[in-house]
Amino acid sequence: MGRINLTALRVRSRALRRKEATDSRITPIWANIVADVPPAQIMTRHQPIEHHYTETRTKTLPDGRSSQATQIIAHAKPKTAKPKQLYSPTPLRYEEDTLRKQFFSDHPWELARPRTLVETDGKQYARANWSTGIKQRGLPVSGESVVQRQLWLLHNVPDITVPEAYDIARKEFYAVRRRQQTAMRIAVEEAEMFGADFGVPAMSVGMSKEDKVYTEWVGWAAEEAMRITQQRAGFEGSQVSTEQKAIEGNAAGLGGARFGGQRTGMAQRQMAGPSSQVGSSLA
């Protein structure tokens, strides 16, 4: 085993000795600061303190009264577990994290809704009263509203469970969303009645793009089929008949047997040359 490197602890003494050896009158600016606040002399690092979170619940006592108690929740670890990540900060855990994870796993599209990040003073949630319901003045209804409403129910309603509080907050959230969608639909209908034009719907734009890609793919497939057929014809030695088969196969893939027969007739007239066209015109 090698020796412990103490160069960082002796940096001030080394700098002073270098100053004396070089007869320099300039002392490093940080020399006095390091003397007042020296580096740590302990080479070992203690195990970081694990941050637990608390749960507050209200229970009904046998005499009918309600009592609110707070319990510290810690993750169970085996006694033989070795400390890990000594040089990394320990994560902070809150009771809301579990509730938030459950809601957004059930409603992932709520994360796609635009959120307003600009606030007036940043104390809107401090003035919220979640006992009145999920809709609060000055706060847009979102997944965080469900979490805070559920947390208040867990803390203040006696003998309520997590699924029961989640159902209450979730149903209130659905009711607000239904009212918003109804109001939005009525506003759109009134605007269209007075002559508003909202342009092409998003569904039509998506379908047009899909049709364009499909048309390009059909053309590419026809060219690829022709190339493969011509490549096989080079080994067989029957170029004319193979080209006819390729034209028929491509036409059948694009429009069916009827369209393929028309393509075949046009190809035969083109391969016959101008003499056949002149003869047919004279006839």
Short mmCIF file of C-alpha atoms in Angstrom, two decimals:
data_model
loop_
_atom_site.label_atom_id
_atom_site.label_comp_id
_atom_site.label_asym_id
_atom_site.label_seq_id
_atom_site.Cartn_x
_atom_site.Cartn_y
_atom_site.Cartn_z
CA MET A 1 0.00 0.00 0.00
CA GLY A 2 1.20 3.49 -0.79
CA ARG A 3 1.58 6.36 1.58
CA ILE A 4 -1.13 8.99 2.00
CA ASN A 5 -0.51 12.10 -0.09
CA LEU A 6 -0.59 15.12 2.23
CA THR A 7 0.51 17.68 -0.37
CA ALA A 8 -2.78 19.56 -0.24
CA LEU A 9 -2.53 19.94 3.57
CA ARG A 10 1.01 21.35 3.40
CA VAL A 11 0.45 23.74 0.54
CA ARG A 12 0.87 26.85 2.74
CA SER A 13 4.15 25.72 4.31
CA ARG A 14 5.52 24.82 0.90
CA ALA A 15 4.57 28.22 -0.47
CA LEU A 16 6.29 30.03 2.45
CA ARG A 17 9.45 27.97 2.06
CA ARG A 18 9.54 28.72 -1.65
CA LYS A 19 9.20 32.43 -0.87
CA GLU A 20 12.19 32.28 1.52
CA ALA A 21 14.27 30.29 -0.96
CA THR A 22 13.67 32.74 -3.80
CA ASP A 23 13.99 35.89 -1.63
CA SER A 24 10.63 37.07 -2.87
CA ARG A 25 8.81 39.82 -1.00
CA ILE A 26 5.39 38.89 -2.36
CA THR A 27 3.32 36.57 -0.20
CA PRO A 28 0.51 34.63 -1.90
CA ILE A 29 -2.87 36.22 -1.32
CA TRP A 30 -4.40 32.99 -0.10
CA ALA A 31 -1.65 32.21 2.44
CA ASN A 32 -3.27 34.06 5.37
CA ILE A 33 -6.72 32.70 4.49
CA VAL A 34 -5.45 29.11 4.53
CA ALA A 35 -3.82 29.82 7.90
CA ASP A 36 -7.14 31.04 9.34
CA VAL A 37 -9.22 28.29 7.74
CA PRO A 38 -6.92 25.29 7.30
CA PRO A 39 -7.93 22.24 5.29
CA ALA A 40 -9.48 19.28 7.06
CA GLN A 41 -6.96 17.05 8.81
CA ILE A 42 -9.24 13.97 8.91
CA MET A 43 -8.68 11.64 5.98
CA THR A 44 -11.74 9.47 6.64
CA ARG A 45 -15.30 10.31 5.64
CA HIS A 46 -18.27 9.41 7.76
CA GLN A 47 -21.33 7.76 6.33
CA PRO A 48 -23.81 10.42 5.16
CA ILE A 49 -26.95 10.93 7.15
CA GLU A 50 -30.02 9.47 5.49
CA HIS A 51 -32.94 11.87 5.14
CA HIS A 52 -36.25 10.34 6.23
CA TYR A 53 -39.67 11.78 5.57
CA THR A 54 -42.63 12.08 7.89
CA GLU A 55 -46.24 11.01 7.52
CA THR A 56 -49.01 12.80 9.36
CA ARG A 57 -52.25 10.90 9.87
CA THR A 58 -55.46 11.56 11.79
CA LYS A 59 -56.99 8.62 13.64
CA THR A 60 -60.19 8.18 15.61
CA LEU A 61 -59.69 7.28 19.26
CA PRO A 62 -61.91 4.78 21.11
CA ASP A 63 -63.71 7.63 22.90
CA GLY A 64 -64.71 9.18 19.56
CA ARG A 65 -62.20 12.01 19.48
CA SER A 66 -59.66 12.54 16.67
CA SER A 67 -55.93 12.57 17.20
CA GLN A 68 -53.24 13.64 14.73
CA ALA A 69 -49.87 11.86 14.90
CA THR A 70 -46.64 12.18 12.91
CA GLN A 71 -44.50 9.16 12.09
CA ILE A 72 -40.97 9.08 10.66
CA ILE A 73 -40.74 6.77 7.65
CA ALA A 74 -37.37 5.21 6.83
CA HIS A 75 -36.41 2.70 4.18
CA ALA A 76 -35.57 -0.70 5.60
CA LYS A 77 -31.97 -1.76 4.95
CA PRO A 78 -30.19 -4.99 5.80
CA LYS A 79 -27.84 -4.80 8.75
CA THR A 80 -24.91 -6.06 6.66
CA ALA A 81 -25.33 -3.45 3.93
CA LYS A 82 -22.14 -1.55 3.17
CA PRO A 83 -22.26 2.24 2.82
CA LYS A 84 -22.40 3.37 -0.78
CA GLN A 85 -21.95 6.71 -2.54
CA LEU A 86 -20.10 8.33 0.36
CA TYR A 87 -19.07 11.29 -1.78
CA SER A 88 -22.54 11.97 -3.23
CA PRO A 89 -25.29 13.98 -1.58
CA THR A 90 -28.08 11.87 -0.15
CA PRO A 91 -31.48 12.24 -1.84
CA LEU A 92 -34.26 14.15 -0.13
CA ARG A 93 -37.56 12.31 0.12
CA TYR A 94 -41.01 13.69 0.78
CA GLU A 95 -44.40 12.09 1.12
CA GLU A 96 -45.62 13.96 -1.95
CA ASP A 97 -43.13 12.12 -4.16
CA THR A 98 -45.03 8.83 -3.92
CA LEU A 99 -48.38 10.51 -4.54
CA ARG A 100 -47.00 12.47 -7.49
CA LYS A 101 -45.49 9.34 -9.04
CA GLN A 102 -48.79 7.48 -8.79
CA PHE A 103 -50.83 10.26 -10.39
CA PHE A 104 -48.53 10.88 -13.35
CA SER A 105 -48.14 7.17 -14.00
CA ASP A 106 -51.95 6.96 -14.33
CA HIS A 107 -52.20 10.25 -16.29
CA PRO A 108 -49.01 10.60 -18.39
CA TRP A 109 -50.56 13.09 -20.83
CA GLU A 110 -50.91 15.64 -18.04
CA LEU A 111 -47.15 16.18 -18.36
CA ALA A 112 -47.70 17.30 -21.97
CA ARG A 113 -49.96 20.18 -20.97
CA PRO A 114 -48.29 23.61 -21.08
CA ARG A 115 -47.51 25.09 -17.69
CA THR A 116 -47.10 28.72 -16.66
CA LEU A 117 -43.79 29.08 -14.84
CA VAL A 118 -44.00 32.85 -14.23
CA GLU A 119 -45.48 33.70 -10.84
CA THR A 120 -46.15 37.00 -9.10
CA ASP A 121 -44.39 36.45 -5.78
CA GLY A 122 -43.91 32.68 -5.61
CA LYS A 123 -46.20 32.29 -2.56
CA GLN A 124 -49.37 31.13 -4.29
CA TYR A 125 -49.27 27.69 -2.69
CA ALA A 126 -48.73 29.20 0.76
CA ARG A 127 -52.05 31.04 0.44
CA ALA A 128 -53.94 28.00 -0.90
CA ASN A 129 -56.60 26.38 1.25
CA TRP A 130 -56.89 22.77 0.10
CA SER A 131 -59.76 22.09 2.48
CA THR A 132 -62.14 23.88 0.11
CA GLY A 133 -61.41 21.68 -2.89
CA ILE A 134 -58.98 21.13 -5.72
CA LYS A 135 -59.63 24.45 -7.46
CA GLN A 136 -57.78 27.33 -5.82
CA ARG A 137 -57.79 30.99 -6.66
CA GLY A 138 -54.70 32.07 -8.58
CA LEU A 139 -53.52 28.47 -9.19
CA PRO A 140 -54.21 26.58 -12.43
CA VAL A 141 -55.55 23.08 -11.90
CA SER A 142 -52.87 20.50 -12.65
CA GLY A 143 -51.46 17.24 -11.34
CA GLU A 144 -49.83 19.09 -8.47
CA SER A 145 -53.27 20.23 -7.33
CA VAL A 146 -54.34 16.59 -7.07
CA VAL A 147 -51.24 15.78 -5.01
CA GLN A 148 -51.77 18.65 -2.58
CA ARG A 149 -55.48 17.92 -2.21
CA GLN A 150 -54.78 14.24 -1.55
CA LEU A 151 -52.09 15.14 0.98
CA TRP A 152 -54.50 17.40 2.88
CA LEU A 153 -57.11 14.65 3.00
CA LEU A 154 -54.54 12.19 4.35
CA HIS A 155 -53.47 14.61 7.07
CA ASN A 156 -56.88 15.81 8.22
CA VAL A 157 -59.60 13.25 7.46
CA PRO A 158 -59.75 10.58 10.18
CA ASP A 159 -59.01 6.97 9.21
CA ILE A 160 -58.77 7.68 5.47
CA THR A 161 -56.53 5.52 3.32
CA VAL A 162 -54.30 6.53 0.43
CA PRO A 163 -56.57 5.01 -2.29
CA GLU A 164 -59.64 6.69 -0.82
CA ALA A 165 -57.97 10.11 -0.73
CA TYR A 166 -56.67 9.53 -4.26
CA ASP A 167 -60.17 8.74 -5.55
CA ILE A 168 -61.65 11.87 -3.98
CA ALA A 169 -58.96 14.17 -5.41
CA ARG A 170 -59.04 12.41 -8.78
CA LYS A 171 -62.80 12.78 -9.20
CA GLU A 172 -62.62 16.47 -8.33
CA PHE A 173 -59.88 16.84 -10.94
CA TYR A 174 -62.00 15.08 -13.59
CA ALA A 175 -64.94 17.37 -12.86
CA VAL A 176 -62.81 20.48 -13.37
CA ARG A 177 -61.37 19.10 -16.62
CA ARG A 178 -64.87 18.32 -17.94
CA ARG A 179 -66.02 21.86 -17.24
CA GLN A 180 -62.95 23.26 -19.00
CA GLN A 181 -63.46 21.09 -22.09
CA THR A 182 -67.16 22.00 -22.26
CA ALA A 183 -66.38 25.71 -22.01
CA MET A 184 -63.70 25.40 -24.70
CA ARG A 185 -66.04 23.57 -27.09
CA ILE A 186 -68.80 26.15 -26.62
CA ALA A 187 -66.34 28.99 -27.20
CA VAL A 188 -65.17 27.40 -30.46
CA GLU A 189 -68.75 26.89 -31.67
CA GLU A 190 -69.68 30.51 -30.89
CA ALA A 191 -66.59 31.80 -32.67
CA GLU A 192 -67.34 29.71 -35.78
CA MET A 193 -70.94 30.93 -35.71
CA PHE A 194 -69.69 34.53 -35.94
CA GLY A 195 -67.35 33.72 -38.87
CA ALA A 196 -64.09 32.65 -37.23
CA ASP A 197 -61.88 30.34 -39.30
CA PHE A 198 -59.42 28.19 -37.38
CA GLY A 199 -57.77 26.79 -40.50
CA VAL A 200 -57.14 23.18 -41.37
CA PRO A 201 -57.60 20.82 -38.40
CA ALA A 202 -54.57 19.08 -37.02
CA MET A 203 -56.02 15.69 -38.00
CA SER A 204 -56.28 16.75 -41.66
CA VAL A 205 -52.71 18.02 -41.66
CA GLY A 206 -51.48 14.73 -40.26
CA MET A 207 -53.46 12.70 -42.81
CA SER A 208 -52.09 14.78 -45.71
CA LYS A 209 -48.53 14.17 -44.53
CA GLU A 210 -49.24 10.47 -44.20
CA ASP A 211 -50.68 10.35 -47.75
CA LYS A 212 -47.61 12.13 -49.12
CA VAL A 213 -45.25 9.67 -47.47
CA TYR A 214 -47.33 6.73 -48.73
CA THR A 215 -47.26 8.06 -52.30
CA GLU A 216 -43.50 8.47 -52.18
CA TRP A 217 -43.16 4.96 -50.82
CA VAL A 218 -45.28 3.54 -53.67
CA GLY A 219 -43.00 5.17 -56.23
CA TRP A 220 -39.91 3.91 -54.50
CA ALA A 221 -41.38 0.39 -54.30
CA ALA A 222 -42.13 0.38 -58.04
CA GLU A 223 -38.58 1.48 -58.90
CA GLU A 224 -37.10 -1.08 -56.51
CA ALA A 225 -39.23 -3.87 -58.01
CA MET A 226 -38.13 -2.86 -61.52
CA ARG A 227 -34.47 -2.87 -60.49
CA ILE A 228 -34.68 -6.29 -58.89
CA THR A 229 -36.53 -7.72 -61.90
CA GLN A 230 -33.96 -6.32 -64.34
CA GLN A 231 -31.16 -7.71 -62.22
CA ARG A 232 -32.70 -11.18 -62.36
CA ALA A 233 -33.28 -10.82 -66.09
CA GLY A 234 -29.56 -10.29 -66.63
CA PHE A 235 -28.93 -13.83 -65.38
CA GLU A 236 -31.88 -15.38 -67.26
CA GLY A 237 -31.18 -13.76 -70.66
CA SER A 238 -34.82 -12.87 -71.50
CA GLN A 239 -34.88 -9.13 -71.17
CA VAL A 240 -38.06 -8.31 -73.10
CA SER A 241 -40.29 -10.82 -71.37
CA THR A 242 -38.84 -9.95 -67.98
CA GLU A 243 -39.50 -6.24 -68.48
CA GLN A 244 -43.08 -7.06 -69.38
CA LYS A 245 -43.46 -9.13 -66.20
CA ALA A 246 -41.96 -6.33 -64.15
CA ILE A 247 -44.38 -3.79 -65.64
CA GLU A 248 -47.32 -6.11 -64.99
CA GLY A 249 -46.18 -6.80 -61.43
CA ASN A 250 -45.72 -3.10 -60.62
CA ALA A 251 -49.06 -2.20 -62.16
CA ALA A 252 -50.79 -4.94 -60.19
CA GLY A 253 -49.24 -3.64 -56.99
CA LEU A 254 -50.30 -0.06 -57.68
CA GLY A 255 -53.77 -0.43 -59.16
CA GLY A 256 -54.84 -4.00 -59.70
CA ALA A 257 -55.09 -6.33 -62.68
CA ARG A 258 -57.00 -3.89 -64.91
CA PHE A 259 -54.45 -1.13 -64.55
CA GLY A 260 -51.67 -3.69 -65.08
CA GLY A 261 -53.18 -4.79 -68.41
CA GLN A 262 -53.28 -1.20 -69.66
CA ARG A 263 -49.64 -0.74 -68.69
CA THR A 264 -48.70 -3.98 -70.45
CA GLY A 265 -50.37 -2.89 -73.70
CA MET A 266 -48.60 0.49 -73.61
CA ALA A 267 -45.25 -1.21 -72.99
CA GLN A 268 -45.76 -3.60 -75.91
CA ARG A 269 -46.54 -0.74 -78.28
CA GLN A 270 -43.47 1.16 -77.12
CA MET A 271 -41.20 -1.89 -77.59
CA ALA A 272 -42.67 -2.65 -81.04
CA GLY A 273 -41.33 0.62 -82.38
CA PRO A 274 -42.67 3.31 -84.73
CA SER A 275 -43.20 0.83 -87.60
CA SER A 276 -46.04 -0.92 -85.85
CA GLN A 277 -47.65 2.41 -84.98
CA VAL A 278 -47.47 3.52 -88.61
CA GLY A 279 -48.86 0.20 -89.81
CA SER A 280 -51.72 0.39 -87.40
CA SER A 281 -52.51 3.93 -88.46
CA LEU A 282 -52.51 2.93 -92.16
CA ALA A 283 -54.73 -0.01 -91.44
#
